[in-house]
Amino acid sequence: MDLNYNINQLSLNISTAYEPELNHPARYINRLVEGLAIQKPNIMGRPREYDPRMLLKLVLLAYSYGVISCRKIERFARENLVARWLTQEQQPTYRTIARFVVSPDLEEMIQNGFKDFHDYLKAHGMIDEASFIDGTKILANANKYSFVWKKRTIKYSELNIEKARKLLQEIKQAEVKINVNGDSFNIDQLDTIVALLEQRIEELNQRVSETAKVSPNPAKQERRHAKKYLHALDHCRQKNLEYRTQAQIAGPRNSYSKTDHDATFMRVKEDPMRNGQTKPAYNLQIMTNSQFVLGYDLMQNPTDTRTLIPFLKLLAQNGVLGRVIVADAGYGSERNYKYIEDELPGHTALIPYSTMIKENSRKWCSDDRKVMNWEYHEDDDYYVNPDGVRFNFKRYAYRNDKYKFRRDFKVYQAEKYNENHQVIPQALTPRGNTKYIMINPQWEYFKAKARESLSNSNTYSRRKYDVETVFGNLKAYLGFNRFTVRGLKKAKRQMGIALMALNMKKMAGRPTIFGNSFRKRKNRSEF
C-alpha cells in the first residue's frame, strides 16, 4: 500500500490531537497542578501571557526527563509531543522559564503541592506513619575557589587594628599636628583621624603656597608625612569595613562563597581528586516514605546534627510529620533526643547514637577505660573500676557548648587513701592528681531509650532502601548534582521542582512495580 507522504502539503493548524498513556508522569503532573488552590495567579512572561500552572507543568515534566537548563526546556516545549500536550502548543521563552523558576509564586505552589500529595498518598494507604529523614550535599552555582573563611577574617581584622594603632603612634612621633588621643585607640576613630589628616593637609597646602620661596620648607616636610599616613590609615579603614562585611555575611557559619554568599564550603561526596577539598554547597534534608519525598529543606550547616530540630519544626508545621521518626546515627545527639521527647511527646525516635554499634564490639566491652564496663552501686551512688578503686559522688557540674546547649554532669572522685590511710597509686594520675570521672545522666538515659526502641522495632531496617534510593535517583537518574541558580531562596525553589518531578516519576512507575496490588484499586489513575 502506497502512503501519501508529502511534508509540503497545505494543512490546517489545529491543536495537538494527542493524549499520553494512562500511567504517564504527565497525567499525574496535570492532575497535581490542576488540584492546587491558586487564587489570582500572576501571569508570567513579557508580554504577560503565560499561566503559571502551564509553566509549572512544563518545568515538572522537563525535570522528570532530566532537562534542567532553561534553554533546553524551551526547546523541549517545542519538540516534545507530551510537553506540547501539557502546554497546549504554547512555547514560552527561556527567559520566562528562568524567571518563573525563581519566582515567589512557584514556592507557594510547590509547598501546596507537597501537602496535597501527602494527603493523597495517606488517603489511599500508600504511606504509613514512618518518617525517614536523611541529608546530602548539593553543589552550589559558585566558584569553588572564591572562599572566605571566618577565622581568617577575624585574624586579619585584629592585625589591621594593630597596624592602625602603630600608625597612630608614628603620627605623634613624626610631629604631624592633629588633635588625637593615642592612649585609648578605637577602630571606630579611624574616620575622625582621616578627616583630621585631610583638614591638616589642606592647611599645609595653603601654607606651602604662601611660603613658596622658603627652602627647605618645613610645611612641605610635614605635608609629605601627613599624606603618607593618610593613605595608610585610609587603607586600614577600607580593610576594616571589608572585614566587618565579611563577618556579617558569614554570621554563625565558618565560611561562605564570594559568588554565592548563601553557600557554605562543605565536604561533598563528589570528590574526584580524593583530597577532601571543600566546595560551596547546600545541605539538602528530605523526609520520605515509600520512596516518596513528602518534605524537604535546604540548610547552610554542613553537619546533620544541627539540622534535625529546624527540619522537624518545618515538617510539623506543614502537617506531614509521621509518628515514627527514623534517621541515621548522624542525627543522634542529646539535644535532638531532648527536643523530640519534650516538644514531640506523641512521636517515637528511631535514631541510633554515634557509638551504638561500637559499644557491642568485643574491643569496647573489654576496655577497662570505659565507664560502662565498671561496677556501679546504685544505692550508695559510686563506681568501682577494674583496679578496685572506688569513685564516690562529689558534686554536680554543667557545661555549655558553643551553641549554648547546657549539659549537666555528676562528678565522681576516686578515693585517695585506703583503710590504713595510705595513698592508693591507682587513684592518682601520672602527675599526682586525684582521678575523677564525669557522668551525664540525661545522656545515659537517652542512650538506653534509643537502644530499647531500636531493638523492639523493625522500621529502622527500611531506612536504607527508602531514603537513600531517592538521593540516588535525584543525582544519577535526574542528573541533579549542582544548582543552576544562586541564593538560598532560589535554590530551595529549584530543589522543590526536582523533588516533585521525582515524585511524579515514581508515581507513574508504581503500577508497573507493584502491578498485582495496584490493579486491585479502583480509579488507580485518579490523582
Short mmCIF file of N, CA and C in Angstrom, two decimals, residues 125-198:
data_model
loop_
_atom_site.label_atom_id
_atom_site.label_comp_id
_atom_site.label_asym_id
_atom_site.label_seq_id
_atom_site.Cartn_x
_atom_site.Cartn_y
_atom_site.Cartn_z
N GLY A 125 -3.69 4.94 51.42
CA GLY A 125 -2.96 3.90 52.11
C GLY A 125 -1.61 3.56 51.49
N MET A 126 -1.00 4.50 50.79
CA MET A 126 0.27 4.21 50.13
C MET A 126 1.47 4.56 51.02
N ILE A 127 1.23 5.22 52.14
CA ILE A 127 2.29 5.54 53.10
C ILE A 127 1.79 5.21 54.50
N ASP A 128 2.73 5.06 55.43
CA ASP A 128 2.38 4.80 56.82
C ASP A 128 2.87 5.95 57.69
N GLU A 129 3.01 5.71 58.99
CA GLU A 129 3.36 6.77 59.94
C GLU A 129 4.86 6.93 60.14
N ALA A 130 5.67 6.30 59.32
CA ALA A 130 7.12 6.42 59.45
C ALA A 130 7.63 7.61 58.63
N SER A 131 8.56 8.35 59.20
CA SER A 131 9.19 9.49 58.52
C SER A 131 10.68 9.23 58.47
N PHE A 132 11.19 8.92 57.30
CA PHE A 132 12.60 8.62 57.11
C PHE A 132 13.33 9.91 56.71
N ILE A 133 14.29 10.32 57.51
CA ILE A 133 14.98 11.60 57.34
C ILE A 133 16.46 11.34 57.05
N ASP A 134 16.96 12.05 56.07
CA ASP A 134 18.38 11.96 55.76
C ASP A 134 18.78 13.21 54.98
N GLY A 135 20.07 13.40 54.79
CA GLY A 135 20.57 14.59 54.11
C GLY A 135 21.70 14.25 53.16
N THR A 136 21.92 15.14 52.22
CA THR A 136 23.02 15.04 51.27
C THR A 136 23.44 16.44 50.86
N LYS A 137 24.63 16.55 50.27
CA LYS A 137 25.16 17.84 49.84
C LYS A 137 24.93 18.01 48.35
N ILE A 138 24.42 19.17 47.96
CA ILE A 138 24.23 19.54 46.56
C ILE A 138 25.12 20.75 46.27
N LEU A 139 25.93 20.67 45.23
CA LEU A 139 26.85 21.75 44.92
C LEU A 139 26.10 23.01 44.53
N ALA A 140 26.61 24.14 44.98
CA ALA A 140 26.02 25.43 44.64
C ALA A 140 26.60 25.95 43.32
N ASN A 141 25.89 26.88 42.74
CA ASN A 141 26.33 27.51 41.50
C ASN A 141 27.32 28.62 41.85
N ALA A 142 28.51 28.22 42.26
CA ALA A 142 29.51 29.18 42.74
C ALA A 142 30.90 28.67 42.40
N ASN A 143 31.84 29.60 42.35
CA ASN A 143 33.23 29.26 42.11
C ASN A 143 33.81 28.56 43.34
N LYS A 144 34.42 27.41 43.13
CA LYS A 144 34.93 26.63 44.26
C LYS A 144 36.19 27.23 44.88
N TYR A 145 36.78 28.24 44.25
CA TYR A 145 37.98 28.87 44.80
C TYR A 145 37.69 30.25 45.40
N SER A 146 36.45 30.69 45.37
CA SER A 146 36.11 32.03 45.89
C SER A 146 35.63 31.91 47.33
N PHE A 147 36.49 31.40 48.20
CA PHE A 147 36.09 31.14 49.59
C PHE A 147 36.51 32.28 50.50
N VAL A 148 35.75 32.45 51.56
CA VAL A 148 36.06 33.39 52.64
C VAL A 148 35.90 32.62 53.95
N TRP A 149 37.00 32.50 54.70
CA TRP A 149 36.98 31.78 55.97
C TRP A 149 36.83 32.77 57.12
N LYS A 150 35.92 32.48 58.01
CA LYS A 150 35.63 33.42 59.10
C LYS A 150 36.80 33.56 60.05
N LYS A 151 37.52 32.49 60.33
CA LYS A 151 38.66 32.57 61.24
C LYS A 151 39.76 33.46 60.67
N ARG A 152 39.96 33.35 59.36
CA ARG A 152 40.95 34.22 58.72
C ARG A 152 40.51 35.68 58.77
N THR A 153 39.23 35.91 58.60
CA THR A 153 38.71 37.28 58.66
C THR A 153 38.94 37.88 60.04
N ILE A 154 38.69 37.11 61.09
CA ILE A 154 38.91 37.61 62.45
C ILE A 154 40.39 37.88 62.69
N LYS A 155 41.24 36.98 62.21
CA LYS A 155 42.69 37.14 62.42
C LYS A 155 43.19 38.40 61.70
N TYR A 156 42.82 38.57 60.44
CA TYR A 156 43.29 39.73 59.69
C TYR A 156 42.70 41.03 60.23
N SER A 157 41.48 40.97 60.76
CA SER A 157 40.89 42.16 61.35
C SER A 157 41.67 42.61 62.58
N GLU A 158 42.10 41.67 63.41
CA GLU A 158 42.90 42.03 64.58
C GLU A 158 44.26 42.60 64.16
N LEU A 159 44.88 42.01 63.12
CA LEU A 159 46.15 42.54 62.64
C LEU A 159 45.98 43.95 62.06
N ASN A 160 44.86 44.20 61.42
CA ASN A 160 44.60 45.52 60.85
C ASN A 160 44.44 46.57 61.95
N ILE A 161 43.76 46.19 63.03
CA ILE A 161 43.60 47.12 64.16
C ILE A 161 44.95 47.45 64.79
N GLU A 162 45.80 46.42 64.93
CA GLU A 162 47.12 46.64 65.50
C GLU A 162 47.97 47.54 64.59
N LYS A 163 47.81 47.35 63.28
CA LYS A 163 48.55 48.20 62.33
C LYS A 163 48.09 49.66 62.44
N ALA A 164 46.79 49.88 62.57
CA ALA A 164 46.28 51.25 62.72
C ALA A 164 46.76 51.88 64.02
N ARG A 165 46.85 51.10 65.08
CA ARG A 165 47.33 51.63 66.36
C ARG A 165 48.81 52.06 66.25
N LYS A 166 49.62 51.27 65.55
CA LYS A 166 51.03 51.62 65.36
C LYS A 166 51.18 52.88 64.49
N LEU A 167 50.33 52.98 63.49
CA LEU A 167 50.39 54.18 62.64
C LEU A 167 50.07 55.44 63.43
N LEU A 168 49.13 55.32 64.35
CA LEU A 168 48.77 56.48 65.16
C LEU A 168 49.94 56.90 66.06
N GLN A 169 50.68 55.92 66.59
CA GLN A 169 51.86 56.25 67.40
C GLN A 169 52.95 56.91 66.55
N GLU A 170 53.10 56.45 65.30
CA GLU A 170 54.09 57.04 64.41
C GLU A 170 53.70 58.47 64.03
N ILE A 171 52.41 58.73 63.91
CA ILE A 171 51.96 60.08 63.59
C ILE A 171 52.37 61.05 64.69
N LYS A 172 52.24 60.63 65.95
CA LYS A 172 52.61 61.51 67.05
C LYS A 172 54.13 61.73 67.11
N GLN A 173 54.89 60.69 66.77
CA GLN A 173 56.35 60.83 66.77
C GLN A 173 56.84 61.66 65.60
N ALA A 174 56.11 61.62 64.47
CA ALA A 174 56.51 62.39 63.29
C ALA A 174 56.09 63.85 63.40
N GLU A 175 55.46 64.23 64.48
CA GLU A 175 55.07 65.62 64.74
C GLU A 175 54.10 66.15 63.70
N VAL A 176 53.18 65.28 63.28
CA VAL A 176 52.08 65.75 62.46
C VAL A 176 51.02 66.30 63.41
N LYS A 177 50.75 67.56 63.31
CA LYS A 177 49.95 68.25 64.33
C LYS A 177 48.46 68.05 64.09
N ILE A 178 47.92 66.94 64.63
CA ILE A 178 46.47 66.69 64.64
C ILE A 178 46.09 66.34 66.07
N ASN A 179 44.89 66.69 66.46
CA ASN A 179 44.43 66.54 67.83
C ASN A 179 43.77 65.17 67.99
N VAL A 180 44.57 64.13 68.31
CA VAL A 180 44.05 62.78 68.54
C VAL A 180 44.63 62.26 69.84
N ASN A 181 43.91 61.31 70.43
CA ASN A 181 44.34 60.69 71.67
C ASN A 181 44.76 59.26 71.36
N GLY A 182 46.05 58.99 71.42
CA GLY A 182 46.55 57.67 71.06
C GLY A 182 46.53 56.66 72.17
N ASP A 183 46.25 57.09 73.39
CA ASP A 183 46.28 56.14 74.51
C ASP A 183 45.09 55.19 74.46
N SER A 184 43.90 55.70 74.17
CA SER A 184 42.70 54.85 74.13
C SER A 184 42.19 54.80 72.69
N PHE A 185 42.89 54.03 71.84
CA PHE A 185 42.54 53.97 70.43
C PHE A 185 41.41 52.98 70.22
N ASN A 186 40.47 53.37 69.35
CA ASN A 186 39.36 52.52 68.94
C ASN A 186 39.30 52.54 67.42
N ILE A 187 39.01 51.38 66.85
CA ILE A 187 38.98 51.29 65.39
C ILE A 187 37.91 52.19 64.79
N ASP A 188 36.87 52.51 65.55
CA ASP A 188 35.83 53.40 65.04
C ASP A 188 36.30 54.85 64.93
N GLN A 189 37.47 55.17 65.51
CA GLN A 189 38.00 56.52 65.43
C GLN A 189 38.75 56.80 64.13
N LEU A 190 38.87 55.80 63.26
CA LEU A 190 39.63 55.98 62.02
C LEU A 190 39.01 57.06 61.14
N ASP A 191 37.68 57.12 61.09
CA ASP A 191 37.03 58.13 60.26
C ASP A 191 37.40 59.54 60.75
N THR A 192 37.40 59.72 62.08
CA THR A 192 37.75 61.03 62.63
C THR A 192 39.21 61.37 62.35
N ILE A 193 40.10 60.38 62.51
CA ILE A 193 41.53 60.65 62.28
C ILE A 193 41.79 60.99 60.82
N VAL A 194 41.15 60.25 59.91
CA VAL A 194 41.33 60.52 58.48
C VAL A 194 40.82 61.92 58.14
N ALA A 195 39.68 62.31 58.72
CA ALA A 195 39.15 63.66 58.46
C ALA A 195 40.08 64.74 58.99
N LEU A 196 40.69 64.51 60.18
CA LEU A 196 41.64 65.47 60.72
C LEU A 196 42.89 65.58 59.85
N LEU A 197 43.36 64.44 59.32
CA LEU A 197 44.52 64.48 58.44
C LEU A 197 44.21 65.23 57.15
N GLU A 198 43.03 65.01 56.59
CA GLU A 198 42.66 65.74 55.37
C GLU A 198 42.58 67.24 55.64
#
